[in-house]
Amino acid sequence: MSHTIQELLLKVHQVNLRYDKQILRDVNFEIHNIVRPDMNQGQVVSLVGRSGVGKTQLFKILAGLIKPSTGKVTIDIDQHEVKPGEVGIIPQNYILFNHRTVYHNLKIGLDFSGKKISEKEEQDIINEYADKFHLREHLKKYPMMLSGGQRQRVSIIQQVLTGNKFILLDEPFSGLDMLMIDRVVDLLLNVSTINDFNTLIIVSHDIENALAISDTAFILANQEGQEGATITEKIDLVSLGFAWNPGIKQNAQFQELVAGMKHRI
Amino acid sequence: MKEQLKGLVQPFHTLNKKAMLALIVGETAIALLLWQLSGSELIPRPTDIMKSFFTMLHSNPEFMENIIISLSLSFQGMGISLILALFISYLSLIPLFSPIANFIIKCRYLTLAGLNFTFIVLLPNDPHLLKISLLLFGIVPFFVTSFLSILDGINTQEYDLCKTLRMNSWQTMWEVVIVGRIDQALEVMRQNFAISWIMITTVEGLQMSGGGLGTMVVKSSRFIDLGTIYAILLTIFFLGVFFDYILGVIRHWLFPYTKLQIRK
Ligand SMILES: Nc1ncnc2c1ncn2[C@@H]1O[C@H](COP(=O)(O)OP(=O)(O)OP(=O)(O)O)[C@@H](O)[C@H]1O
Ligand SMILES: [Mg+2]
């Protein structure tokens, strides 16, 4: 598969996080723009690790919602330090505004995108996305009337509509059945190809599904005798030939990789 | 049948509407019966109360008038209190004003009876304004207390969502605290409606020149006219229950999503 690795989009510099004990230790990684000819190939990166290892904390640091004890996260071509609002987040429990309908939840995303567009255009864009992601019939409902999977889709589209290039997802597969997981995978792949710069960062303990849609994966784990989790391994799924392949879960070698990783997290 | 009876004493068991209604009617009937049987000179029986209620309705023109006086006082007091309380609660999120809101909450512990004199000195010529001011003084601290505890309970993730949607702190406050919790403001008002009636009867009792149900209660107790007192209490009780219901209906109607938050 022909592709080139280009400019740096996001860099985590020596991030440490301590509460009463060390949670994250010297976390470093980079995400680069991947370019494939004749298409808008965005980036999908997963951060996998055991429950309680510090994934959600790292997630919040990447979004600029909490400051690490030391170190920093820089984004975009100019590599400035991340500020809240520059990175979209889909939290573990898909939080939405419960006092607004699905339509208005999406509209609020567009309203804050900074684009100047008319009501009519807003309506068209929302309808287009709603059609594409099977939400058309739910637009008038309130979030409390939706299933977990539907809420998740609204949440993802809301963040896409704000125009954020970076979208972080915390455990996007948890609580969904197999069929729904495949749907989310499709949705995420779809989002990742809307724009060349779109970058999805998936934080998950579900190795198989996370790896299946990623081009790169990082393992966040504790090392013998040291307090605090750090990146212990980087897996380049593009070089392994596992990336951008919808049927990859059926591949025996891919399954071998997944099985091997289960022991290393 | 046996299953149904068992359900009556099981925690979290839900009855259907019909059964629930039957239960309420049944328990009310039993309570009234026990009351009727145990009545004495000091505690008027339900029949006595009903009797003096209807006599009052027919032969005492002041009664209706006093109901209207109290109702209008209560509406004005509640309306102004709600606006004031919301304003104070919103301001409490701005550091400069938060000490003030905290002080107002503590004012719950001040009783109206002792402050009556001060208010009379401040507002000697206007009994209506005096009553409204006393009422506000009595209700607002309770409103603010309830509303602030709602604001405290807002999930921080909702604020995070606003940040990721690039809202600034004023926009966040508008979306989450003001628009997002306006239904709960109405609920706070409903829950505290009872307090407003306690305050109204107190205020009208303290400041008798304007009339009202509170004045009637105080006058009747001078003559130990128990039937009348109980009839007034009954009136207040049913007015309260009625408005409680109406406010609930209005809340569901204005904010349809509130119906969804009641887990069945
Ligand atoms: N505010 C805090 N103060 C102290 N410790 C905290 C705080 N928040 C999180 N922790 C600790 O940080 C560690 C990592 O938590 P985190 O939520 O990031 O785990 P996680 O990897 O996301 O787990 P899961 O997969 O179960 O969601 C946990 O041991 C947790 O107890
Ligand atoms: Mg987590």
XYZ file of C-alpha atoms and ligand atoms in Angstrom:
561
model
C 0.000 0.000 0.000
C 1.601 3.216 -1.054
C 1.634 5.920 1.552
C 3.964 8.514 2.988
C 4.440 9.726 6.518
C 4.473 13.484 6.613
C 4.236 16.332 9.081
C 3.983 15.988 12.840
C 0.409 16.481 14.082
C 0.599 15.690 17.767
C 3.460 15.128 20.170
C 3.439 14.038 23.782
C 6.593 15.240 25.549
C 7.748 13.461 28.721
C 4.333 13.496 30.352
C 4.212 12.583 34.038
C 1.128 12.538 36.215
C 1.128 12.081 39.969
C -1.741 12.082 42.398
C -0.952 10.446 45.710
C 1.109 8.007 43.655
C 2.619 8.089 40.188
C -0.021 7.309 37.520
C 1.828 8.122 34.288
C 5.603 8.113 33.877
C 7.600 9.611 31.003
C 4.950 9.123 28.355
C 6.252 10.046 24.898
C 4.766 9.477 21.486
C 4.100 11.206 18.191
C 1.376 11.115 15.592
C 2.241 12.043 12.022
C 0.050 12.804 9.061
C -0.272 9.766 6.834
C -0.874 10.557 3.197
C -2.202 8.122 0.618
C -2.511 9.190 -2.996
C -5.966 10.032 -4.309
C -7.754 9.839 -1.003
C -8.347 11.610 2.282
C -6.649 9.211 4.599
C -6.904 10.363 8.189
C -5.050 8.840 11.149
C -6.409 6.307 13.589
C -4.239 5.664 16.614
C -5.074 3.464 19.544
C -3.796 3.546 23.082
C -4.415 0.225 24.723
C -3.884 -0.817 28.291
C -5.367 -2.630 31.251
C -8.234 -1.271 33.268
C -7.028 1.261 35.825
C -3.652 1.789 34.168
C -4.289 5.485 33.508
C -5.844 5.609 30.052
C -8.611 8.019 30.981
C -6.110 10.304 32.699
C -3.922 10.338 29.594
C -7.039 10.973 27.539
C -7.835 14.064 29.587
C -4.276 15.294 29.294
C -4.406 14.890 25.503
C -7.624 16.928 25.463
C -6.056 19.661 27.578
C -8.642 19.100 30.301
C -6.063 18.336 32.981
C -2.487 19.523 33.163
C 0.155 16.833 33.600
C 2.449 17.190 36.629
C 5.312 17.636 34.187
C 5.652 17.495 30.402
C 3.295 18.762 27.715
C 1.226 17.914 24.659
C 1.638 19.925 21.471
C -0.554 19.798 18.375
C -0.966 20.995 14.794
C 1.575 22.105 12.228
C 2.816 24.906 14.484
C 3.075 22.504 17.481
C 1.502 24.784 20.045
C 0.458 23.462 23.444
C -3.017 21.945 23.404
C -5.906 23.983 24.811
C -9.347 22.651 25.804
C -11.642 22.848 22.785
C -8.994 21.996 20.211
C -9.435 18.293 20.683
C -12.856 16.708 20.557
C -13.685 14.124 23.162
C -16.167 11.303 23.319
C -16.139 10.280 26.974
C -16.766 6.773 28.225
C -20.447 7.475 28.895
C -21.270 9.595 25.835
C -22.337 12.744 27.626
C -24.796 14.969 25.755
C -27.045 17.884 26.635
C -30.105 16.112 27.998
C -32.262 19.203 27.703
C -31.786 19.427 23.953
C -33.043 17.179 21.192
C -30.609 15.182 19.086
C -31.005 17.775 16.349
C -30.095 20.627 18.660
C -27.227 18.692 20.186
C -25.773 18.411 16.707
C -26.605 22.001 15.880
C -24.727 23.237 18.912
C -21.662 21.472 17.514
C -22.016 23.398 14.267
C -22.821 26.666 16.038
C -19.480 26.565 17.792
C -17.496 25.446 14.768
C -16.683 29.071 13.988
C -18.040 28.695 10.462
C -20.504 31.308 9.307
C -23.375 29.377 7.780
C -27.099 29.967 7.462
C -29.832 28.068 9.317
C -30.735 26.352 6.087
C -27.214 25.163 5.430
C -26.944 23.969 9.035
C -30.112 21.984 8.571
C -28.788 20.413 5.380
C -25.494 19.442 6.961
C -27.185 17.915 10.006
C -29.616 15.972 7.857
C -26.807 14.724 5.683
C -24.869 13.386 8.653
C -28.008 12.011 10.256
C -28.766 10.066 7.092
C -25.251 8.802 6.754
C -25.128 7.540 10.328
C -28.670 6.231 10.697
C -29.968 8.927 12.999
C -32.541 10.583 10.769
C -35.526 9.135 12.614
C -34.082 10.100 15.986
C -33.422 13.791 15.360
C -36.459 14.940 17.326
C -35.766 12.701 20.304
C -34.004 13.642 23.512
C -30.754 11.860 24.410
C -32.441 9.958 27.248
C -34.608 8.223 24.652
C -31.648 6.783 22.751
C -29.781 3.531 23.137
C -26.131 3.593 24.155
C -25.019 3.027 20.575
C -27.199 5.825 19.248
C -25.980 8.242 21.905
C -22.452 7.370 20.945
C -23.115 8.147 17.293
C -24.672 11.503 18.184
C -21.702 12.254 20.387
C -19.226 11.411 17.630
C -21.045 13.426 14.976
C -21.408 16.361 17.362
C -17.638 16.433 17.690
C -17.105 16.004 13.952
C -19.417 18.954 13.299
C -17.439 21.243 15.587
C -14.704 20.849 13.024
C -12.169 19.354 15.416
C -9.522 17.464 13.509
C -8.503 15.525 16.591
C -11.129 13.365 18.147
C -10.432 11.306 21.240
C -12.637 8.375 22.111
C -12.618 6.744 25.528
C -13.597 3.061 25.343
C -15.768 3.413 22.228
C -16.505 -0.322 22.135
C -17.520 -0.957 25.695
C -21.135 -1.827 26.294
C -21.853 -2.534 22.627
C -22.706 -5.883 21.084
C -20.732 -7.375 18.177
C -22.970 -5.939 15.508
C -22.876 -2.469 17.028
C -19.106 -2.644 17.333
C -18.881 -3.271 13.597
C -21.148 -0.282 13.022
C -18.960 1.970 15.174
C -15.887 0.686 13.386
C -17.509 1.660 10.073
C -18.484 5.035 11.451
C -14.992 5.741 12.728
C -13.368 4.651 9.482
C -15.809 6.888 7.704
C -14.954 9.863 9.913
C -11.265 9.200 9.471
C -11.575 9.557 5.719
C -13.617 12.768 5.659
C -10.451 14.836 5.884
C -6.784 14.049 5.421
C -5.955 15.698 8.756
C -8.665 13.995 10.795
C -7.033 12.077 13.593
C -8.875 9.664 15.836
C -7.251 8.550 19.048
C -8.925 5.546 20.576
C -8.323 4.704 24.188
C -9.384 1.158 24.907
C -8.732 -2.123 26.641
C -10.378 -3.954 23.737
C -7.210 -4.796 21.821
C -8.810 -6.635 18.945
C -11.267 -3.942 17.916
C -8.895 -1.079 18.591
C -6.162 -2.605 16.484
C -8.533 -3.560 13.704
C -9.219 0.062 12.800
C -5.884 1.624 13.688
C -2.832 2.434 11.660
C -0.711 2.702 14.789
C -1.148 1.349 18.307
C 0.655 2.200 21.533
C 0.621 0.003 24.581
C 0.303 1.775 27.897
C 1.509 -0.515 30.686
C 3.382 -0.709 33.942
C 6.962 -1.966 33.917
C 8.497 -4.280 36.511
C 9.560 -2.469 39.609
C 8.557 1.001 38.455
C 5.609 3.064 39.529
C 3.440 4.645 36.868
C 2.424 3.478 33.413
C 4.301 4.386 30.268
C 4.309 3.530 26.561
C 5.975 0.125 26.398
C 5.504 -0.694 22.759
C 4.552 0.846 19.419
C 2.887 -1.293 16.765
C 2.986 -0.084 13.183
C -0.036 -1.767 11.657
C 0.599 -0.184 8.259
C 3.960 -1.897 7.835
C 2.511 -5.146 9.098
C -0.108 -4.855 6.349
C -3.028 -4.866 8.797
C -4.216 -1.287 8.389
C -7.091 -0.017 6.242
C -8.497 -3.468 5.777
C -12.138 -3.895 6.805
C -11.918 -7.679 6.971
C -8.744 -7.772 9.054
C -10.353 -9.469 12.072
C -10.621 -12.662 10.021
C -6.898 -12.658 9.300
C -5.060 -15.392 11.232
C -1.824 -13.437 11.581
C -3.723 -10.447 12.913
C -5.390 -12.679 15.492
C -1.988 -13.999 16.469
C -0.767 -10.463 17.054
C -3.815 -9.704 19.207
C -3.374 -12.901 21.224
C 0.284 -12.106 21.803
C -0.493 -8.587 22.973
C -2.984 -9.736 25.554
C -0.043 -11.006 27.601
C 1.904 -7.805 27.272
C -0.597 -5.296 28.587
C -54.245 -12.135 44.209
C -51.728 -13.582 46.629
C -48.912 -12.292 44.415
C -50.456 -8.825 44.402
C -50.731 -8.750 48.173
C -47.125 -9.794 48.486
C -46.161 -6.978 46.110
C -47.686 -4.430 48.471
C -44.901 -4.900 50.979
C -42.007 -5.508 48.612
C -39.443 -2.747 48.121
C -39.295 -1.342 44.544
C -42.400 -3.230 43.530
C -44.433 -1.055 41.165
C -48.214 -1.152 41.221
C -50.267 -0.344 38.169
C -52.187 2.930 38.144
C -55.522 1.430 39.109
C -54.158 -0.520 42.029
C -52.220 2.512 43.257
C -55.359 4.650 43.146
C -57.346 2.026 45.026
C -54.601 1.889 47.629
C -54.605 5.665 48.099
C -58.380 5.823 48.377
C -58.414 2.886 50.794
C -55.714 4.270 53.064
C -57.314 7.713 53.080
C -60.658 6.214 54.010
C -59.118 4.254 56.871
C -57.268 7.322 58.122
C -60.432 9.433 58.041
C -62.400 6.734 59.781
C -59.839 6.400 62.568
C -59.753 10.154 62.940
C -63.539 10.380 63.075
C -63.689 7.685 65.759
C -60.909 9.106 67.886
C -62.079 12.720 67.731
C -62.625 14.707 70.911
C -63.316 18.263 71.954
C -59.715 19.285 71.273
C -59.350 17.607 67.906
C -62.314 18.327 65.647
C -63.553 15.325 63.677
C -63.510 15.347 59.848
C -67.268 15.882 59.827
C -66.916 18.908 62.147
C -64.280 20.382 59.907
C -66.332 19.838 56.771
C -69.281 21.436 58.489
C -67.416 24.574 59.509
C -65.782 24.690 56.092
C -69.136 24.898 54.350
C -70.617 27.273 56.917
C -67.659 29.531 56.388
C -67.963 29.295 52.617
C -71.640 30.275 52.797
C -71.871 32.731 55.645
C -68.484 34.356 55.818
C -67.797 36.521 52.752
C -64.387 37.364 54.127
C -63.281 33.782 53.687
C -63.174 33.821 49.889
C -61.661 37.273 49.979
C -58.934 36.128 52.337
C -58.157 33.128 50.163
C -57.664 35.437 47.203
C -55.523 37.811 49.227
C -53.290 34.965 50.372
C -53.103 33.410 46.931
C -52.109 36.628 45.246
C -49.530 37.273 47.944
C -48.195 33.790 47.464
C -47.917 34.124 43.683
C -46.175 37.444 43.903
C -43.880 36.202 46.625
C -43.037 32.973 44.795
C -42.488 34.708 41.464
C -40.184 37.360 42.804
C -38.398 34.879 45.075
C -37.730 32.527 42.196
C -36.226 35.247 40.033
C -34.184 36.609 42.896
C -33.029 33.160 43.988
C -31.993 32.162 40.474
C -30.117 35.385 40.061
C -28.277 34.893 43.332
C -27.516 31.251 42.502
C -26.117 32.127 39.087
C -24.027 34.893 40.596
C -22.656 32.454 43.152
C -20.654 30.844 40.335
C -18.722 34.086 39.941
C -16.117 34.214 42.713
C -16.796 37.842 43.544
C -20.384 37.057 44.515
C -20.084 33.616 45.995
C -19.653 34.819 49.613
C -22.937 36.707 49.303
C -24.789 33.612 48.126
C -23.276 31.622 50.958
C -24.420 34.185 53.463
C -27.958 34.140 52.057
C -28.121 30.381 52.469
C -27.248 30.781 56.137
C -30.140 33.216 56.528
C -32.412 30.176 56.735
C -31.622 30.218 60.412
C -33.029 33.700 60.948
C -36.665 33.629 61.971
C -39.164 36.075 60.633
C -40.871 36.768 63.936
C -37.848 38.516 65.350
C -37.186 40.538 62.229
C -40.721 41.786 61.876
C -39.997 44.883 63.910
C -37.030 45.921 61.797
C -39.060 45.618 58.644
C -41.907 47.642 60.149
C -39.465 50.392 61.011
C -37.997 50.301 57.496
C -41.340 50.184 55.691
C -43.858 51.918 57.926
C -46.376 52.997 55.319
C -46.793 50.062 53.036
C -48.206 46.874 54.578
C -48.247 45.072 51.223
C -44.611 45.799 50.468
C -43.827 44.868 54.060
C -45.459 41.476 53.642
C -43.755 40.826 50.321
C -40.386 41.771 51.779
C -40.864 39.486 54.763
C -41.930 36.727 52.426
C -38.897 37.148 50.187
C -36.685 37.193 53.199
C -38.254 33.960 54.319
C -38.322 32.052 51.031
C -35.241 33.084 49.075
C -32.690 31.370 51.357
C -34.507 28.057 50.944
C -34.730 28.444 47.181
C -31.067 29.300 46.877
C -30.081 26.366 49.084
C -31.992 23.853 46.978
C -30.860 25.301 43.689
C -27.207 25.440 44.641
C -27.268 21.788 45.584
C -28.574 21.058 42.087
C -25.752 23.077 40.570
C -23.266 21.205 42.762
C -24.563 17.934 41.378
C -23.804 18.764 37.742
C -21.453 16.194 36.250
C -18.082 17.787 35.471
C -18.127 15.927 32.168
C -20.907 18.226 31.048
C -18.547 21.169 31.546
C -15.817 19.243 29.732
C -18.163 18.748 26.800
C -18.705 22.500 26.640
C -14.959 23.062 26.654
C -14.470 20.669 23.768
C -17.228 22.480 21.900
C -15.118 25.608 22.413
C -17.630 27.428 24.553
C -16.179 30.106 26.788
C -17.117 30.148 30.452
C -20.092 32.470 29.939
C -21.469 30.307 27.148
C -20.939 27.236 29.298
C -22.813 28.847 32.144
C -25.655 29.753 29.815
C -25.920 26.268 28.303
C -25.375 24.057 31.330
C -26.486 26.092 34.317
C -29.152 28.417 32.981
C -30.859 26.726 30.014
C -29.884 23.234 31.070
C -31.259 23.518 34.597
C -34.274 25.798 34.152
C -36.602 22.820 34.547
C -35.028 22.097 37.910
C -35.596 25.680 38.953
C -39.275 25.053 38.480
C -38.972 21.839 40.466
C -37.265 23.706 43.299
C -40.161 26.132 43.273
C -42.620 23.269 43.461
C -40.818 21.596 46.314
C -40.568 24.817 48.255
C -44.121 25.897 47.640
C -45.054 24.457 51.016
C -42.477 26.649 52.713
C -43.999 29.669 51.042
C -47.359 28.835 52.619
C -45.798 28.498 56.037
C -44.209 31.893 55.512
C -47.431 33.419 54.248
C -49.448 32.394 57.245
C -46.648 33.641 59.483
C -46.352 36.938 57.644
C -50.082 37.529 57.572
C -50.247 36.673 61.227
C -47.515 39.167 62.014
C -48.968 41.907 59.838
C -52.719 41.620 60.261
C -53.960 44.800 58.617
C -54.105 43.369 55.105
C -56.173 40.283 55.885
C -55.498 36.854 54.411
C -55.785 33.309 55.659
C -52.941 33.783 58.136
C -54.768 36.675 59.758
C -57.892 34.547 59.940
C -56.018 31.753 61.688
C -54.601 34.124 64.291
C -57.980 35.753 64.924
C -59.758 32.424 65.182
C -57.228 31.084 67.640
C -57.940 34.010 69.945
C -61.499 32.684 70.212
C -60.312 29.090 70.223
C -62.551 28.521 67.233
C -61.050 25.149 66.342
C -63.499 24.271 63.587
C -62.567 27.415 61.644
C -58.871 26.959 62.203
C -58.981 23.415 60.927
C -61.136 24.422 57.970
C -58.540 27.037 57.014
C -55.766 24.501 57.387
C -57.716 22.133 55.178
C -58.088 24.869 52.559
C -54.375 25.587 52.644
C -53.642 21.877 52.416
C -55.751 21.352 49.320
C -54.560 24.531 47.631
C -51.030 23.302 48.214
C -51.734 19.855 46.822
C -53.466 21.407 43.833
C -50.586 23.737 42.985
C -48.076 21.010 43.547
C -49.845 19.007 40.895
C -50.279 21.953 38.511
C -46.627 22.920 38.737
C -45.678 19.327 38.024
C -47.879 19.299 34.937
C -46.505 22.634 33.745
C -42.972 21.360 34.184
C -43.606 18.282 32.059
C -45.354 20.363 29.464
C -42.682 23.048 29.174
C -39.768 20.637 29.409
C -40.812 17.311 27.895
C -37.415 15.776 28.600
C -38.083 15.868 32.339
C -40.533 13.018 31.905
C -37.690 10.831 30.700
C -35.661 11.308 33.825
C -38.165 9.487 35.981
C -36.881 5.935 35.900
C -39.621 3.377 35.977
N -8.471 12.454 40.939
C -7.731 11.385 41.227
N -7.009 11.325 42.360
C -6.252 10.236 42.646
N -6.159 9.156 41.856
C -6.854 9.150 40.711
C -7.686 10.252 40.332
N -8.253 9.970 39.143
C -7.804 8.741 38.799
N -6.963 8.242 39.721
C -6.261 6.951 39.656
O -5.582 6.904 38.445
C -5.517 5.574 37.978
C -5.855 5.530 36.502
O -7.208 5.862 36.308
P -7.884 5.876 34.870
O -9.285 6.315 35.041
O -7.033 6.668 33.956
O -7.853 4.330 34.470
P -8.224 3.670 33.055
O -6.998 3.103 32.493
O -8.990 4.641 32.230
O -9.177 2.489 33.514
P -10.548 1.919 32.837
O -10.114 1.079 31.669
O -11.098 1.077 33.924
O -11.392 3.081 32.464
C -6.456 4.761 38.841
O -5.654 3.964 39.699
C -7.212 5.788 39.612
O -7.507 5.311 40.894
Mg -10.988 4.763 31.597
